[in-house]
Amino acid sequence: MPLTRILQKAAAGGRLSFADAKRLYREADLFTLAGLAQKKRFHLNPERTVTYAVDRNINYTNICQSRCRFCAFFRPNGHPEAYVLAKGALERKLQETRRLGGTHILFQGGLNPALDLEWHEEQIQTIRSHGLHVHGYSPPEILFFARQSGSTVSRVLRRLMRAGLGSIPGGGAEILVDRVRKTVSPKKATSRQWLSVMETAHGLGLPTTATMMFGHKERPVDRLVHLFRLRRLQDATGGFTAFILWPYQSGNRTLAARRTGAVPYLRLLALSRLVLDNFPHIQASWVTMGPAIGQTALHFGADDLGSTMIEENVVAAAGVSHRIQEEEMVRLIEKAGYAARKRDVLYQRVA
Ligand code: SF4
């Protein structure tokens, strides 16, 4: 289809085919993509508001068997910097999060065989006892627990839900194309396994987010395959709340890549808003791109600026560390021309 017809179709709110998206990504100029993405954004979220959350990332261990080539965070067992978070340290982090108005904990860690499912149930119960929602355990962790305990994904999820797990983060997706995964994270879940954990979670009533980490070994077409796989699953389950796009941070020399600039990030973000027409929210990533590009992303289809992140370790391990307070988050949103609204992890408004 000629580009002009695809542009008309997108402007009229029509669903993009794979071929349409491919052509738009290759040929449409940056501001045309921005205009179309904003149209879709306001169709789905008509208010001129941008949401944000106050939460904390807690990484319960950095010991990990998976040893993904892009990961600057993990340490082998026995390494002087290897850790498992102690109960007292967890309690202190939770108390501080409550004091700062946090609503939830993003709880993730390495694939550490020394920690069994009972240990994880206890952590969830501890977080819940502080009145905080647990947004925890990405699909590779869930698969690891199932393998480790000789159980199924569904049984593991049901046990964690009984302990208080409220939703699942979309980490570990990287690029949902196995050729790429074999290069960047050969020991981690396959694309089918990642999608299948999410499908099972949605079937059990657990909402999840979805992510993409791009800018390493994938081709542009792989990014599109990733988006269309997410869209297909969302058509079937409706369980994804939001999509979060991250450029790879090349802080770890085992996987060298050129740093992603603002324009490639904004182009793909706008395209994501257009392709993922069944995702209610698209998040801007100020943590990886910095506050100014995060703000700009609010004019390229994103309707959420993520969270203040009282603590963040994984991106910081790759040498990228941007920190902001809640007041600064509100100021960034207002300066970008929107009213700021605090939300919880399920995108409900928080007073
Ligand atoms: S990205 Fe996650 S699974 Fe991969 S090595 Fe790092 S901690 Fe382990």
Coordinates of C-alpha atoms and ligand atoms in Angstrom, one line a residue:
M1 CA 0.0 0.0 0.0
P2 CA 1.4 3.5 -0.8
L3 CA 2.6 5.5 2.2
T4 CA -0.1 8.1 1.7
R5 CA -2.8 5.5 2.0
I6 CA -1.2 4.0 5.2
L7 CA -1.0 7.5 6.7
Q8 CA -4.7 8.1 5.9
K9 CA -5.6 4.7 7.4
A10 CA -3.6 5.4 10.6
A11 CA -5.1 8.9 10.9
A12 CA -8.6 7.4 10.6
G13 CA -7.8 5.0 13.5
G14 CA -7.5 1.9 11.3
R15 CA -5.5 -1.1 12.5
L16 CA -2.0 -1.3 11.0
S17 CA -1.0 -4.5 9.3
F18 CA 2.6 -5.7 9.6
A19 CA 3.4 -4.4 6.1
D20 CA 1.8 -1.0 7.0
A21 CA 3.9 -0.7 10.2
K22 CA 7.1 -1.7 8.3
R23 CA 6.6 0.9 5.7
L24 CA 5.6 3.6 8.3
Y25 CA 8.7 2.8 10.4
R26 CA 11.0 3.0 7.3
E27 CA 9.5 5.9 5.5
A28 CA 7.3 8.2 7.6
D29 CA 9.1 11.3 9.0
L30 CA 9.5 11.8 12.7
F31 CA 6.8 14.5 13.1
T32 CA 4.2 12.6 11.0
L33 CA 4.7 9.6 13.3
A34 CA 4.4 11.9 16.4
G35 CA 1.1 13.4 15.1
L36 CA -0.4 10.0 14.4
A37 CA 0.7 8.6 17.7
Q38 CA -0.7 11.6 19.6
K39 CA -4.0 11.1 17.8
K40 CA -4.1 7.5 18.9
R41 CA -3.0 8.5 22.5
F42 CA -5.9 11.0 22.8
H43 CA -8.4 8.6 21.3
L44 CA -7.4 6.0 24.1
N45 CA -6.8 8.6 26.9
P46 CA -8.7 11.7 26.0
E47 CA -7.8 13.8 29.1
R48 CA -4.8 16.1 28.8
T49 CA -3.2 14.4 31.8
V50 CA -0.1 12.4 32.2
T51 CA 0.2 9.8 35.0
Y52 CA 3.1 8.9 37.2
A53 CA 3.7 6.6 40.1
V54 CA 5.8 6.6 43.2
D55 CA 7.4 3.2 43.8
R56 CA 10.7 1.5 44.5
N57 CA 12.6 -1.2 42.7
I58 CA 13.8 -3.8 45.0
N59 CA 16.2 -6.4 43.6
Y60 CA 16.2 -9.2 46.1
T61 CA 19.4 -10.8 44.8
N62 CA 22.0 -10.1 42.1
I63 CA 23.2 -13.7 42.0
C64 CA 22.0 -15.1 38.7
Q65 CA 22.5 -18.3 36.6
S66 CA 21.3 -16.8 33.4
R67 CA 24.4 -14.5 32.8
C68 CA 22.7 -12.5 30.0
R69 CA 25.3 -10.8 27.8
F70 CA 23.7 -7.4 28.2
C71 CA 23.4 -7.5 32.0
A72 CA 25.7 -5.4 34.1
F73 CA 23.8 -6.2 37.3
F74 CA 24.3 -9.9 38.0
R75 CA 27.2 -11.4 40.0
P76 CA 28.2 -15.1 40.1
N77 CA 27.7 -16.9 43.4
G78 CA 30.8 -16.2 45.7
H79 CA 31.6 -12.9 44.1
P80 CA 32.5 -10.2 46.7
E81 CA 29.6 -8.1 45.5
A82 CA 27.0 -10.9 45.3
Y83 CA 24.1 -10.4 47.7
V84 CA 20.7 -11.7 48.9
L85 CA 18.7 -8.9 50.5
A86 CA 18.3 -9.5 54.3
K87 CA 15.0 -9.3 56.0
G88 CA 16.0 -6.2 58.0
A89 CA 17.1 -4.3 54.9
L90 CA 13.9 -5.2 53.1
E91 CA 11.8 -3.9 56.1
R92 CA 13.8 -0.6 56.1
K93 CA 13.2 -0.1 52.4
L94 CA 9.5 -0.8 52.8
Q95 CA 9.1 1.7 55.7
E96 CA 10.9 4.4 53.7
T97 CA 8.8 3.7 50.6
R98 CA 5.6 4.1 52.7
R99 CA 7.0 7.4 54.2
L100 CA 7.6 8.8 50.7
G101 CA 4.1 8.0 49.5
G102 CA 5.0 4.9 47.5
T103 CA 2.1 2.6 46.4
H104 CA 3.9 -0.5 45.2
I105 CA 7.2 -2.4 45.0
L106 CA 8.7 -3.6 41.8
F107 CA 10.3 -6.8 43.1
Q108 CA 12.7 -8.6 40.9
G109 CA 16.0 -10.4 41.1
G110 CA 18.5 -12.8 39.5
L111 CA 17.8 -16.5 39.0
N112 CA 19.3 -17.7 42.3
P113 CA 18.9 -21.5 43.0
A114 CA 19.5 -20.9 46.8
L115 CA 16.1 -19.2 47.1
D116 CA 13.1 -21.4 47.0
L117 CA 9.4 -20.7 46.5
E118 CA 8.8 -20.5 50.3
W119 CA 11.4 -17.8 50.6
H120 CA 9.6 -15.8 47.8
E121 CA 6.2 -16.3 49.5
E122 CA 7.6 -14.8 52.7
Q123 CA 9.0 -11.8 50.9
I124 CA 5.7 -11.1 49.3
Q125 CA 3.9 -11.4 52.6
T126 CA 6.4 -9.0 54.2
I127 CA 5.8 -6.4 51.5
R128 CA 2.0 -6.8 51.8
S129 CA 2.2 -6.4 55.5
H130 CA 3.4 -2.8 54.9
G131 CA 0.3 -2.1 52.8
L132 CA 2.3 -2.1 49.5
H133 CA 1.2 -3.8 46.3
V134 CA 3.6 -6.4 45.0
H135 CA 4.4 -5.9 41.3
G136 CA 6.9 -8.7 41.0
Y137 CA 8.7 -11.6 39.2
S138 CA 9.1 -11.3 35.5
P139 CA 8.4 -14.4 33.3
P140 CA 12.0 -15.7 33.4
E141 CA 11.9 -15.8 37.2
I142 CA 8.5 -17.5 37.2
L143 CA 9.8 -20.1 34.7
F144 CA 12.9 -20.6 36.9
F145 CA 10.7 -21.2 40.0
A146 CA 8.6 -23.7 38.1
R147 CA 11.7 -25.7 37.0
Q148 CA 13.3 -25.4 40.4
S149 CA 10.3 -26.7 42.2
G150 CA 9.3 -29.3 39.6
S151 CA 5.9 -27.6 39.3
T152 CA 4.0 -25.8 36.5
V153 CA 3.9 -22.0 35.8
S154 CA 0.2 -22.0 36.7
R155 CA 0.8 -23.6 40.1
V156 CA 3.7 -21.3 40.9
L157 CA 1.7 -18.3 40.0
R158 CA -1.3 -19.4 42.1
R159 CA 1.0 -19.9 45.1
L160 CA 2.5 -16.5 44.7
M161 CA -0.9 -14.9 44.2
R162 CA -2.1 -16.6 47.4
A163 CA 0.9 -15.0 49.2
G164 CA -0.2 -11.6 47.8
L165 CA 1.4 -11.1 44.4
G166 CA -0.7 -8.4 42.7
S167 CA 0.8 -8.1 39.2
I168 CA 3.8 -9.0 37.0
P169 CA 6.3 -6.7 35.4
G170 CA 7.1 -7.3 31.7
G171 CA 10.9 -7.7 32.2
G172 CA 13.0 -10.2 30.4
A173 CA 11.2 -9.7 27.1
E174 CA 14.2 -7.9 25.4
I175 CA 13.3 -8.8 21.8
L176 CA 10.7 -11.5 21.4
V177 CA 12.6 -13.2 18.5
D178 CA 14.6 -16.3 19.4
R179 CA 17.4 -15.6 16.9
V180 CA 18.1 -12.4 18.9
R181 CA 17.6 -14.0 22.3
K182 CA 20.1 -16.8 21.4
T183 CA 22.7 -14.1 21.0
V184 CA 21.9 -11.7 23.9
S185 CA 20.4 -14.1 26.6
P186 CA 20.8 -17.7 25.4
K187 CA 19.9 -19.2 28.8
K188 CA 16.8 -17.2 29.4
A189 CA 13.2 -17.9 28.4
T190 CA 12.4 -18.3 24.7
S191 CA 9.9 -15.8 23.2
R192 CA 7.2 -18.5 23.3
Q193 CA 7.8 -19.2 27.0
W194 CA 7.8 -15.5 27.8
L195 CA 4.5 -15.0 26.1
S196 CA 3.1 -18.2 27.6
V197 CA 3.8 -17.1 31.2
M198 CA 2.0 -13.8 30.4
E199 CA -0.9 -15.7 28.9
T200 CA -1.2 -17.9 32.0
A201 CA -0.9 -14.9 34.3
H202 CA -3.7 -13.1 32.4
G203 CA -5.8 -16.2 32.5
L204 CA -5.5 -16.2 36.3
G205 CA -6.5 -12.6 36.5
L206 CA -3.0 -11.2 37.1
P207 CA -2.4 -8.0 35.2
T208 CA 1.1 -7.5 33.7
T209 CA 3.1 -4.9 31.8
A210 CA 5.1 -5.6 28.6
T211 CA 8.5 -4.2 27.7
M212 CA 11.0 -4.1 24.9
M213 CA 14.7 -3.5 25.2
F214 CA 16.1 -2.5 21.8
G215 CA 19.2 -1.2 20.2
H216 CA 21.5 -4.3 20.5
K217 CA 21.6 -7.3 18.1
E218 CA 18.1 -7.0 16.6
R219 CA 17.1 -5.8 13.2
P220 CA 14.3 -3.2 12.8
V221 CA 12.0 -5.9 11.6
D222 CA 12.6 -7.9 14.8
R223 CA 11.2 -4.9 16.8
L224 CA 8.0 -5.1 14.7
V225 CA 7.7 -8.8 15.2
H226 CA 7.9 -8.1 18.9
L227 CA 5.2 -5.5 18.8
F228 CA 2.9 -7.7 16.8
R229 CA 3.4 -10.7 19.1
L230 CA 2.4 -8.5 22.0
R231 CA -0.6 -7.2 20.1
R232 CA -1.8 -10.7 19.3
L233 CA -1.6 -11.8 22.9
Q234 CA -3.4 -8.7 24.1
D235 CA -6.2 -9.3 21.6
A236 CA -6.7 -12.7 23.2
T237 CA -6.3 -11.8 26.9
G238 CA -6.5 -8.0 27.5
G239 CA -4.2 -8.5 30.4
F240 CA -1.5 -6.0 29.6
T241 CA -1.8 -2.6 31.3
A242 CA 1.1 -0.8 29.6
F243 CA 4.0 -1.0 27.3
I244 CA 7.4 0.3 28.2
L245 CA 10.2 0.8 25.7
W246 CA 13.9 0.9 26.8
P247 CA 17.0 1.4 24.7
Y248 CA 19.8 -0.9 25.7
Q249 CA 22.5 0.7 27.9
S250 CA 25.8 -0.6 26.8
G251 CA 27.6 -0.4 30.2
N252 CA 28.7 -4.0 30.1
R253 CA 31.4 -4.7 27.5
T254 CA 30.3 -8.2 26.8
L255 CA 27.6 -6.9 24.5
A256 CA 28.8 -3.7 22.8
A257 CA 26.3 -1.6 21.0
R258 CA 26.0 2.0 19.8
R259 CA 24.1 4.3 22.2
T260 CA 20.5 4.9 21.0
G261 CA 19.8 8.5 20.4
A262 CA 16.6 10.4 21.0
V263 CA 15.3 10.2 17.5
P264 CA 15.4 6.4 17.1
Y265 CA 13.8 6.1 20.5
L266 CA 11.0 8.6 19.7
R267 CA 10.3 7.0 16.3
L268 CA 9.9 3.6 17.8
L269 CA 7.9 4.9 20.7
A270 CA 5.4 6.6 18.3
L271 CA 5.2 3.4 16.2
S272 CA 4.6 1.3 19.3
R273 CA 1.6 3.6 20.2
L274 CA 0.2 3.0 16.7
V275 CA 0.7 -0.8 16.5
L276 CA -0.3 -1.5 20.1
D277 CA -3.8 -0.1 19.6
N278 CA -5.1 -2.5 22.3
F279 CA -2.7 -1.4 25.0
P280 CA -4.3 1.2 27.3
H281 CA -1.0 3.0 28.3
I282 CA 2.4 3.7 26.9
Q283 CA 5.2 4.7 29.3
A284 CA 8.0 7.1 28.6
S285 CA 11.3 6.0 29.9
W286 CA 13.0 8.9 31.6
V287 CA 15.2 6.5 33.6
T288 CA 17.1 5.4 30.5
M289 CA 16.7 8.5 28.2
G290 CA 16.8 11.2 30.8
P291 CA 14.1 13.6 32.0
A292 CA 14.2 15.9 28.9
I293 CA 13.7 13.1 26.4
G294 CA 11.1 11.5 28.8
Q295 CA 9.2 14.8 28.6
T296 CA 9.5 14.9 24.8
A297 CA 8.1 11.3 24.6
L298 CA 4.9 12.8 26.0
H299 CA 4.4 14.3 22.6
F300 CA 5.1 11.0 20.8
G301 CA 2.3 8.9 22.1
A302 CA 3.3 8.2 25.7
D303 CA 0.7 9.1 28.4
D304 CA 2.7 8.1 31.4
L305 CA 6.1 9.2 32.8
G306 CA 6.7 6.0 34.8
S307 CA 7.8 6.3 38.3
T308 CA 10.0 8.3 40.5
M309 CA 12.0 5.2 41.4
I310 CA 13.0 5.7 45.0
E311 CA 15.6 3.0 44.2
E312 CA 16.9 1.6 40.9
N313 CA 19.8 -0.8 40.6
V314 CA 19.7 -2.5 37.2
V315 CA 20.0 0.4 34.9
A316 CA 22.4 2.1 37.3
A317 CA 24.7 -0.9 37.1
A318 CA 25.1 -0.1 33.4
G319 CA 26.3 3.4 34.4
V320 CA 23.1 5.3 33.8
S321 CA 21.5 7.0 36.8
H322 CA 18.8 9.6 36.6
R323 CA 17.0 10.4 39.9
I324 CA 14.0 12.6 40.4
Q325 CA 11.7 13.5 43.3
E326 CA 7.9 13.5 43.1
E327 CA 7.8 17.4 42.8
E328 CA 10.2 17.3 39.9
M329 CA 8.1 14.6 38.2
V330 CA 5.1 16.8 38.5
R331 CA 7.0 19.8 37.2
L332 CA 8.3 17.9 34.2
I333 CA 4.8 16.8 33.2
E334 CA 3.3 20.3 33.7
K335 CA 6.1 21.9 31.7
A336 CA 5.4 19.5 28.9
G337 CA 1.8 20.9 28.8
Y338 CA -0.2 18.3 30.8
A339 CA -1.8 18.0 34.2
A340 CA 0.0 15.5 36.4
R341 CA -1.9 12.6 38.1
K342 CA -0.4 10.2 40.6
R343 CA -1.5 6.6 39.9
D344 CA -1.0 3.2 41.4
V345 CA 0.5 0.2 39.5
L346 CA -2.9 -0.6 38.0
Y347 CA -3.3 2.9 36.7
Q348 CA -5.9 3.9 39.2
R349 CA -5.8 7.4 40.4
V350 CA -4.2 8.1 43.8
A351 CA -5.2 11.1 45.8
Ligands
SF4_1 S1 19.1 -9.7 33.0 FE1 18.1 -10.8 34.7 S2 18.2 -13.0 34.1 FE2 19.7 -11.9 32.8 S3 21.6 -12.0 33.9 FE3 20.7 -10.1 34.5 S4 19.6 -10.6 36.4 FE4 20.0 -12.6 35.4

